Amino acid sequence: YFLGPARDRGRAVRAHEEYLANYPHDYGMLNNLAELYEERRENARAESTYRRSITDNADAVISYGNLIISIMQQGRLDEADSLQRWADQHLPRGGLVQGLKNQILVIRGQLDSAAAGFRANATQMRNPQGRARQIESLALLSVMRGQLAAARKGLAEFHAMEAGRTGEQQPVVTAIDNGLIDAWFLQRNAQAVARLDSALATVKLPPPTVSEHPYVDIAALYALA
């Protein structure tokens, strides 16, 4: 409730903490609480809570992946790299940990190696969502490098893969991706606005109390353009 219609992250944290006082070994809830700590920039608490989650379920791939990201965000790249290598060898290969090696390479500035890794994962991963995320990461890396045509192509491929997996088209998200490139890099503001206007005219978004829909991104693009 406090993560949705009555958005209050602090009260959501307290609700998780109260639950875990009674059920301290619920590793899924521990992972979710750690994510909330991370959103509040409480990185040390997030890290320790991810570790508690892993203690209660040594095969918790999601918690391992999130722990590695938490360590990366704290700037401890060697430690993150070591844990990623261990997890990649010992955990189920669903793609949730495999792609993190390339994120570490991006932070280190080894962009060619990261791009090669994203491409390899996109063809080798068995998990369809994992493959799609590697295509998305490669496209975003292209944005970083100013390779805008490649970025647009990669983002279109990512959205097509997601639509094939979920059965849902996302014209608004696609318009935001392309509109941000238009407005930020190319100063084609009118084109960005027209693209987003057209996409919004084709769909009916749910009320903005549903947090996963891109209202903030829509507003940000309009403001930028």
PDB file of C-alpha atoms in Angstrom:
ATOM      1  CA  TYR A   1       0.000   0.000   0.000  1.00  0.00           C
ATOM      2  CA  PHE A   2       2.778   2.439   0.923  1.00  0.00           C
ATOM      3  CA  LEU A   3       4.665   1.596  -2.264  1.00  0.00           C
ATOM      4  CA  GLY A   4       1.586   2.199  -4.417  1.00  0.00           C
ATOM      5  CA  PRO A   5      -1.521   4.314  -3.865  1.00  0.00           C
ATOM      6  CA  ALA A   6      -0.285   5.948  -0.634  1.00  0.00           C
ATOM      7  CA  ARG A   7       3.320   6.432  -1.703  1.00  0.00           C
ATOM      8  CA  ASP A   8       5.437   6.761   1.448  1.00  0.00           C
ATOM      9  CA  ARG A   9       8.766   4.975   1.270  1.00  0.00           C
ATOM     10  CA  GLY A  10       9.587   5.535   4.944  1.00  0.00           C
ATOM     11  CA  ARG A  11       6.374   3.866   6.072  1.00  0.00           C
ATOM     12  CA  ALA A  12       6.935   1.061   3.559  1.00  0.00           C
ATOM     13  CA  VAL A  13      10.336   0.459   5.161  1.00  0.00           C
ATOM     14  CA  ARG A  14       8.754   0.318   8.620  1.00  0.00           C
ATOM     15  CA  ALA A  15       6.105  -2.132   7.397  1.00  0.00           C
ATOM     16  CA  HIS A  16       8.832  -4.449   6.085  1.00  0.00           C
ATOM     17  CA  GLU A  17      10.806  -4.124   9.320  1.00  0.00           C
ATOM     18  CA  GLU A  18       7.732  -4.942  11.422  1.00  0.00           C
ATOM     19  CA  TYR A  19       7.028  -8.023   9.334  1.00  0.00           C
ATOM     20  CA  LEU A  20      10.628  -9.218   9.552  1.00  0.00           C
ATOM     21  CA  ALA A  21      10.584  -8.830  13.327  1.00  0.00           C
ATOM     22  CA  ASN A  22       8.109 -11.735  13.310  1.00  0.00           C
ATOM     23  CA  TYR A  23       9.441 -13.626  10.273  1.00  0.00           C
ATOM     24  CA  PRO A  24      13.185 -12.854  10.257  1.00  0.00           C
ATOM     25  CA  HIS A  25      14.148 -15.570   7.754  1.00  0.00           C
ATOM     26  CA  ASP A  26      11.917 -14.506   4.852  1.00  0.00           C
ATOM     27  CA  TYR A  27      14.741 -14.011   2.356  1.00  0.00           C
ATOM     28  CA  GLY A  28      12.453 -12.515  -0.306  1.00  0.00           C
ATOM     29  CA  MET A  29      11.208  -9.838   2.071  1.00  0.00           C
ATOM     30  CA  LEU A  30      14.779  -9.163   3.184  1.00  0.00           C
ATOM     31  CA  ASN A  31      15.745  -8.570  -0.440  1.00  0.00           C
ATOM     32  CA  ASN A  32      12.817  -6.193  -0.925  1.00  0.00           C
ATOM     33  CA  LEU A  33      13.699  -4.244   2.229  1.00  0.00           C
ATOM     34  CA  ALA A  34      17.304  -3.959   1.051  1.00  0.00           C
ATOM     35  CA  GLU A  35      16.088  -2.478  -2.246  1.00  0.00           C
ATOM     36  CA  LEU A  36      14.143   0.152  -0.295  1.00  0.00           C
ATOM     37  CA  TYR A  37      17.216   1.014   1.775  1.00  0.00           C
ATOM     38  CA  GLU A  38      19.145   1.398  -1.473  1.00  0.00           C
ATOM     39  CA  GLU A  39      16.528   3.767  -2.894  1.00  0.00           C
ATOM     40  CA  ARG A  40      17.008   5.889   0.253  1.00  0.00           C
ATOM     41  CA  ARG A  41      20.824   5.872  -0.281  1.00  0.00           C
ATOM     42  CA  GLU A  42      21.295   3.826   2.893  1.00  0.00           C
ATOM     43  CA  ASN A  43      23.921   1.705   1.183  1.00  0.00           C
ATOM     44  CA  ALA A  44      25.486   0.078   4.227  1.00  0.00           C
ATOM     45  CA  ARG A  45      22.087  -1.065   5.535  1.00  0.00           C
ATOM     46  CA  ALA A  46      21.148  -2.303   2.067  1.00  0.00           C
ATOM     47  CA  GLU A  47      24.333  -4.337   1.787  1.00  0.00           C
ATOM     48  CA  SER A  48      23.944  -5.967   5.205  1.00  0.00           C
ATOM     49  CA  THR A  49      20.296  -6.803   4.480  1.00  0.00           C
ATOM     50  CA  TYR A  50      21.166  -8.404   1.131  1.00  0.00           C
ATOM     51  CA  ARG A  51      23.736 -10.492   2.995  1.00  0.00           C
ATOM     52  CA  ARG A  52      21.064 -11.587   5.495  1.00  0.00           C
ATOM     53  CA  SER A  53      18.853 -12.625   2.587  1.00  0.00           C
ATOM     54  CA  ILE A  54      21.676 -14.726   1.124  1.00  0.00           C
ATOM     55  CA  THR A  55      22.389 -16.297   4.524  1.00  0.00           C
ATOM     56  CA  ASP A  56      18.792 -17.546   4.622  1.00  0.00           C
ATOM     57  CA  ASN A  57      18.867 -18.783   1.016  1.00  0.00           C
ATOM     58  CA  ALA A  58      22.288 -19.492  -0.455  1.00  0.00           C
ATOM     59  CA  ASP A  59      20.754 -19.877  -3.946  1.00  0.00           C
ATOM     60  CA  ALA A  60      19.082 -16.446  -3.930  1.00  0.00           C
ATOM     61  CA  VAL A  61      20.325 -15.306  -7.342  1.00  0.00           C
ATOM     62  CA  ILE A  62      18.396 -12.026  -7.221  1.00  0.00           C
ATOM     63  CA  SER A  63      19.854 -11.128  -3.817  1.00  0.00           C
ATOM     64  CA  TYR A  64      23.375 -11.947  -5.040  1.00  0.00           C
ATOM     65  CA  GLY A  65      22.909  -9.755  -8.090  1.00  0.00           C
ATOM     66  CA  ASN A  66      21.559  -6.909  -5.990  1.00  0.00           C
ATOM     67  CA  LEU A  67      24.401  -7.278  -3.486  1.00  0.00           C
ATOM     68  CA  ILE A  68      26.959  -7.001  -6.287  1.00  0.00           C
ATOM     69  CA  ILE A  69      25.237  -3.857  -7.597  1.00  0.00           C
ATOM     70  CA  SER A  70      25.215  -2.394  -4.076  1.00  0.00           C
ATOM     71  CA  ILE A  71      28.945  -3.009  -3.715  1.00  0.00           C
ATOM     72  CA  MET A  72      29.544  -1.494  -7.170  1.00  0.00           C
ATOM     73  CA  GLN A  73      27.610   1.624  -6.197  1.00  0.00           C
ATOM     74  CA  GLN A  74      29.846   2.005  -3.157  1.00  0.00           C
ATOM     75  CA  GLY A  75      32.888   2.036  -5.430  1.00  0.00           C
ATOM     76  CA  ARG A  76      34.360  -1.310  -4.316  1.00  0.00           C
ATOM     77  CA  LEU A  77      34.885  -2.620  -7.833  1.00  0.00           C
ATOM     78  CA  ASP A  78      37.503  -5.266  -7.063  1.00  0.00           C
ATOM     79  CA  GLU A  79      35.228  -6.804  -4.425  1.00  0.00           C
ATOM     80  CA  ALA A  80      32.227  -6.650  -6.780  1.00  0.00           C
ATOM     81  CA  ASP A  81      34.307  -8.268  -9.540  1.00  0.00           C
ATOM     82  CA  SER A  82      35.418 -11.103  -7.265  1.00  0.00           C
ATOM     83  CA  LEU A  83      31.887 -11.806  -6.017  1.00  0.00           C
ATOM     84  CA  GLN A  84      30.528 -11.687  -9.567  1.00  0.00           C
ATOM     85  CA  ARG A  85      33.045 -14.288 -10.730  1.00  0.00           C
ATOM     86  CA  TRP A  86      32.152 -16.575  -7.831  1.00  0.00           C
ATOM     87  CA  ALA A  87      28.399 -16.170  -8.403  1.00  0.00           C
ATOM     88  CA  ASP A  88      28.755 -16.771 -12.140  1.00  0.00           C
ATOM     89  CA  GLN A  89      30.461 -20.105 -11.452  1.00  0.00           C
ATOM     90  CA  HIS A  90      28.281 -21.356  -8.592  1.00  0.00           C
ATOM     91  CA  LEU A  91      24.750 -20.003  -9.052  1.00  0.00           C
ATOM     92  CA  PRO A  92      22.018 -20.986 -11.547  1.00  0.00           C
ATOM     93  CA  ARG A  93      22.746 -19.286 -14.854  1.00  0.00           C
ATOM     94  CA  GLY A  94      19.586 -17.286 -15.324  1.00  0.00           C
ATOM     95  CA  GLY A  95      21.254 -14.092 -16.481  1.00  0.00           C
ATOM     96  CA  LEU A  96      20.697 -12.073 -13.320  1.00  0.00           C
ATOM     97  CA  VAL A  97      24.374 -12.166 -12.363  1.00  0.00           C
ATOM     98  CA  GLN A  98      26.075 -12.844 -15.712  1.00  0.00           C
ATOM     99  CA  GLY A  99      25.514  -9.361 -17.104  1.00  0.00           C
ATOM    100  CA  LEU A 100      27.032  -7.594 -14.103  1.00  0.00           C
ATOM    101  CA  LYS A 101      30.595  -8.288 -15.240  1.00  0.00           C
ATOM    102  CA  ASN A 102      30.000  -5.967 -18.161  1.00  0.00           C
ATOM    103  CA  GLN A 103      28.527  -3.260 -15.929  1.00  0.00           C
ATOM    104  CA  ILE A 104      31.740  -3.357 -13.915  1.00  0.00           C
ATOM    105  CA  LEU A 105      33.729  -3.001 -17.146  1.00  0.00           C
ATOM    106  CA  VAL A 106      31.651   0.075 -18.046  1.00  0.00           C
ATOM    107  CA  ILE A 107      32.457   1.693 -14.700  1.00  0.00           C
ATOM    108  CA  ARG A 108      36.138   0.905 -15.228  1.00  0.00           C
ATOM    109  CA  GLY A 109      35.979   2.601 -18.648  1.00  0.00           C
ATOM    110  CA  GLN A 110      36.666  -0.599 -20.582  1.00  0.00           C
ATOM    111  CA  LEU A 111      33.852   0.103 -23.035  1.00  0.00           C
ATOM    112  CA  ASP A 112      34.955  -2.112 -25.937  1.00  0.00           C
ATOM    113  CA  SER A 113      35.213  -5.122 -23.624  1.00  0.00           C
ATOM    114  CA  ALA A 114      31.828  -4.310 -22.097  1.00  0.00           C
ATOM    115  CA  ALA A 115      30.197  -4.053 -25.540  1.00  0.00           C
ATOM    116  CA  ALA A 116      31.662  -7.409 -26.575  1.00  0.00           C
ATOM    117  CA  GLY A 117      30.371  -8.959 -23.357  1.00  0.00           C
ATOM    118  CA  PHE A 118      26.858  -7.598 -23.836  1.00  0.00           C
ATOM    119  CA  ARG A 119      26.791  -8.966 -27.405  1.00  0.00           C
ATOM    120  CA  ALA A 120      27.976 -12.385 -26.279  1.00  0.00           C
ATOM    121  CA  ASN A 121      25.401 -12.579 -23.486  1.00  0.00           C
ATOM    122  CA  ALA A 122      22.625 -11.510 -25.848  1.00  0.00           C
ATOM    123  CA  THR A 123      23.234 -14.638 -27.937  1.00  0.00           C
ATOM    124  CA  GLN A 124      24.234 -17.095 -25.214  1.00  0.00           C
ATOM    125  CA  MET A 125      21.779 -16.497 -22.376  1.00  0.00           C
ATOM    126  CA  ARG A 126      18.859 -18.910 -22.192  1.00  0.00           C
ATOM    127  CA  ASN A 127      16.608 -16.555 -20.229  1.00  0.00           C
ATOM    128  CA  PRO A 128      14.633 -14.377 -22.732  1.00  0.00           C
ATOM    129  CA  GLN A 129      14.411 -11.445 -20.333  1.00  0.00           C
ATOM    130  CA  GLY A 130      18.134 -11.701 -19.645  1.00  0.00           C
ATOM    131  CA  ARG A 131      18.905 -11.607 -23.386  1.00  0.00           C
ATOM    132  CA  ALA A 132      16.674  -8.594 -23.866  1.00  0.00           C
ATOM    133  CA  ARG A 133      18.365  -6.742 -21.017  1.00  0.00           C
ATOM    134  CA  GLN A 134      21.766  -7.311 -22.604  1.00  0.00           C
ATOM    135  CA  ILE A 135      20.489  -5.745 -25.840  1.00  0.00           C
ATOM    136  CA  GLU A 136      19.173  -2.796 -23.824  1.00  0.00           C
ATOM    137  CA  SER A 137      22.498  -2.388 -22.005  1.00  0.00           C
ATOM    138  CA  LEU A 138      24.376  -2.454 -25.303  1.00  0.00           C
ATOM    139  CA  ALA A 139      22.035   0.213 -26.687  1.00  0.00           C
ATOM    140  CA  LEU A 140      22.526   2.429 -23.630  1.00  0.00           C
ATOM    141  CA  LEU A 141      26.277   1.988 -23.961  1.00  0.00           C
ATOM    142  CA  SER A 142      25.917   3.193 -27.556  1.00  0.00           C
ATOM    143  CA  VAL A 143      24.148   6.286 -26.226  1.00  0.00           C
ATOM    144  CA  MET A 144      27.084   6.912 -23.871  1.00  0.00           C
ATOM    145  CA  ARG A 145      29.484   6.685 -26.788  1.00  0.00           C
ATOM    146  CA  GLY A 146      27.480   8.999 -29.042  1.00  0.00           C
ATOM    147  CA  GLN A 147      26.582   6.197 -31.445  1.00  0.00           C
ATOM    148  CA  LEU A 148      22.989   7.370 -31.763  1.00  0.00           C
ATOM    149  CA  ALA A 149      21.889   5.347 -34.797  1.00  0.00           C
ATOM    150  CA  ALA A 150      23.143   2.151 -33.170  1.00  0.00           C
ATOM    151  CA  ALA A 151      21.426   3.175 -29.933  1.00  0.00           C
ATOM    152  CA  ARG A 152      18.068   3.673 -31.644  1.00  0.00           C
ATOM    153  CA  LYS A 153      18.376   0.331 -33.417  1.00  0.00           C
ATOM    154  CA  GLY A 154      19.296  -1.457 -30.202  1.00  0.00           C
ATOM    155  CA  LEU A 155      16.476   0.107 -28.195  1.00  0.00           C
ATOM    156  CA  ALA A 156      13.982  -0.837 -30.921  1.00  0.00           C
ATOM    157  CA  GLU A 157      15.266  -4.415 -30.834  1.00  0.00           C
ATOM    158  CA  PHE A 158      14.976  -4.479 -27.034  1.00  0.00           C
ATOM    159  CA  HIS A 159      11.356  -3.260 -27.097  1.00  0.00           C
ATOM    160  CA  ALA A 160      10.481  -5.774 -29.830  1.00  0.00           C
ATOM    161  CA  MET A 161      11.975  -8.600 -27.749  1.00  0.00           C
ATOM    162  CA  GLU A 162      10.029  -7.481 -24.678  1.00  0.00           C
ATOM    163  CA  ALA A 163       6.811  -7.215 -26.689  1.00  0.00           C
ATOM    164  CA  GLY A 164       7.368 -10.746 -27.988  1.00  0.00           C
ATOM    165  CA  ARG A 165       7.959 -12.006 -24.455  1.00  0.00           C
ATOM    166  CA  THR A 166       5.087 -10.176 -22.699  1.00  0.00           C
ATOM    167  CA  GLY A 167       2.633  -9.583 -25.552  1.00  0.00           C
ATOM    168  CA  GLU A 168       2.554  -5.863 -24.668  1.00  0.00           C
ATOM    169  CA  GLN A 169       3.610  -3.092 -27.016  1.00  0.00           C
ATOM    170  CA  GLN A 170       5.137  -0.014 -25.342  1.00  0.00           C
ATOM    171  CA  PRO A 171       4.814   2.897 -27.773  1.00  0.00           C
ATOM    172  CA  VAL A 172       5.146   5.511 -25.024  1.00  0.00           C
ATOM    173  CA  VAL A 173       8.385   4.080 -23.646  1.00  0.00           C
ATOM    174  CA  THR A 174       9.763   3.818 -27.190  1.00  0.00           C
ATOM    175  CA  ALA A 175       8.810   7.442 -27.846  1.00  0.00           C
ATOM    176  CA  ILE A 176      10.543   8.520 -24.643  1.00  0.00           C
ATOM    177  CA  ASP A 177      13.746   6.686 -25.588  1.00  0.00           C
ATOM    178  CA  ASN A 178      13.855   8.249 -29.034  1.00  0.00           C
ATOM    179  CA  GLY A 179      12.625  11.617 -27.812  1.00  0.00           C
ATOM    180  CA  LEU A 180      15.420  11.909 -25.273  1.00  0.00           C
ATOM    181  CA  ILE A 181      17.964  11.255 -28.010  1.00  0.00           C
ATOM    182  CA  ASP A 182      16.237  13.830 -30.245  1.00  0.00           C
ATOM    183  CA  ALA A 183      16.065  16.528 -27.584  1.00  0.00           C
ATOM    184  CA  TRP A 184      19.264  16.013 -25.596  1.00  0.00           C
ATOM    185  CA  PHE A 185      21.783  15.152 -28.289  1.00  0.00           C
ATOM    186  CA  LEU A 186      20.318  16.600 -31.480  1.00  0.00           C
ATOM    187  CA  GLN A 187      18.248  19.572 -30.182  1.00  0.00           C
ATOM    188  CA  ARG A 188      15.299  18.369 -32.252  1.00  0.00           C
ATOM    189  CA  ASN A 189      12.824  19.477 -29.614  1.00  0.00           C
ATOM    190  CA  ALA A 190       9.759  19.770 -31.817  1.00  0.00           C
ATOM    191  CA  GLN A 191      10.360  16.283 -33.171  1.00  0.00           C
ATOM    192  CA  ALA A 192      10.669  14.875 -29.649  1.00  0.00           C
ATOM    193  CA  VAL A 193       7.391  16.487 -28.564  1.00  0.00           C
ATOM    194  CA  ALA A 194       5.546  15.366 -31.687  1.00  0.00           C
ATOM    195  CA  ARG A 195       6.793  11.801 -31.237  1.00  0.00           C
ATOM    196  CA  LEU A 196       5.590  11.680 -27.628  1.00  0.00           C
ATOM    197  CA  ASP A 197       2.267  13.394 -28.407  1.00  0.00           C
ATOM    198  CA  SER A 198       1.594  10.795 -31.093  1.00  0.00           C
ATOM    199  CA  ALA A 199       2.406   7.872 -28.808  1.00  0.00           C
ATOM    200  CA  LEU A 200       0.222   9.175 -25.977  1.00  0.00           C
ATOM    201  CA  ALA A 201      -2.666   9.605 -28.415  1.00  0.00           C
ATOM    202  CA  THR A 202      -2.587   5.889 -29.247  1.00  0.00           C
ATOM    203  CA  VAL A 203      -2.772   4.463 -25.714  1.00  0.00           C
ATOM    204  CA  LYS A 204      -4.758   4.948 -22.535  1.00  0.00           C
ATOM    205  CA  LEU A 205      -2.433   4.933 -19.563  1.00  0.00           C
ATOM    206  CA  PRO A 206      -3.777   3.882 -16.155  1.00  0.00           C
ATOM    207  CA  PRO A 207      -4.026   6.439 -13.331  1.00  0.00           C
ATOM    208  CA  PRO A 208      -0.682   7.834 -12.163  1.00  0.00           C
ATOM    209  CA  THR A 209      -1.032   6.099  -8.790  1.00  0.00           C
ATOM    210  CA  VAL A 210       0.309   2.995 -10.550  1.00  0.00           C
ATOM    211  CA  SER A 211       4.004   3.583  -9.998  1.00  0.00           C
ATOM    212  CA  GLU A 212       5.429   1.429 -12.794  1.00  0.00           C
ATOM    213  CA  HIS A 213       4.033   3.600 -15.585  1.00  0.00           C
ATOM    214  CA  PRO A 214       6.367   6.288 -16.949  1.00  0.00           C
ATOM    215  CA  TYR A 215       4.666   9.509 -15.849  1.00  0.00           C
ATOM    216  CA  VAL A 216       7.848  11.025 -14.456  1.00  0.00           C
ATOM    217  CA  ASP A 217       9.731  10.149 -17.660  1.00  0.00           C
ATOM    218  CA  ILE A 218       6.933  11.677 -19.753  1.00  0.00           C
ATOM    219  CA  ALA A 219       7.074  14.887 -17.725  1.00  0.00           C
ATOM    220  CA  ALA A 220      10.873  14.977 -17.866  1.00  0.00           C
ATOM    221  CA  LEU A 221      10.926  14.687 -21.656  1.00  0.00           C
ATOM    222  CA  TYR A 222       8.322  17.414 -22.095  1.00  0.00           C
ATOM    223  CA  ALA A 223      10.314  19.653 -19.728  1.00  0.00           C
ATOM    224  CA  LEU A 224      13.572  18.982 -21.552  1.00  0.00           C
ATOM    225  CA  ALA A 225      12.069  19.591 -24.978  1.00  0.00           C
TER     226      ALA A 225
END
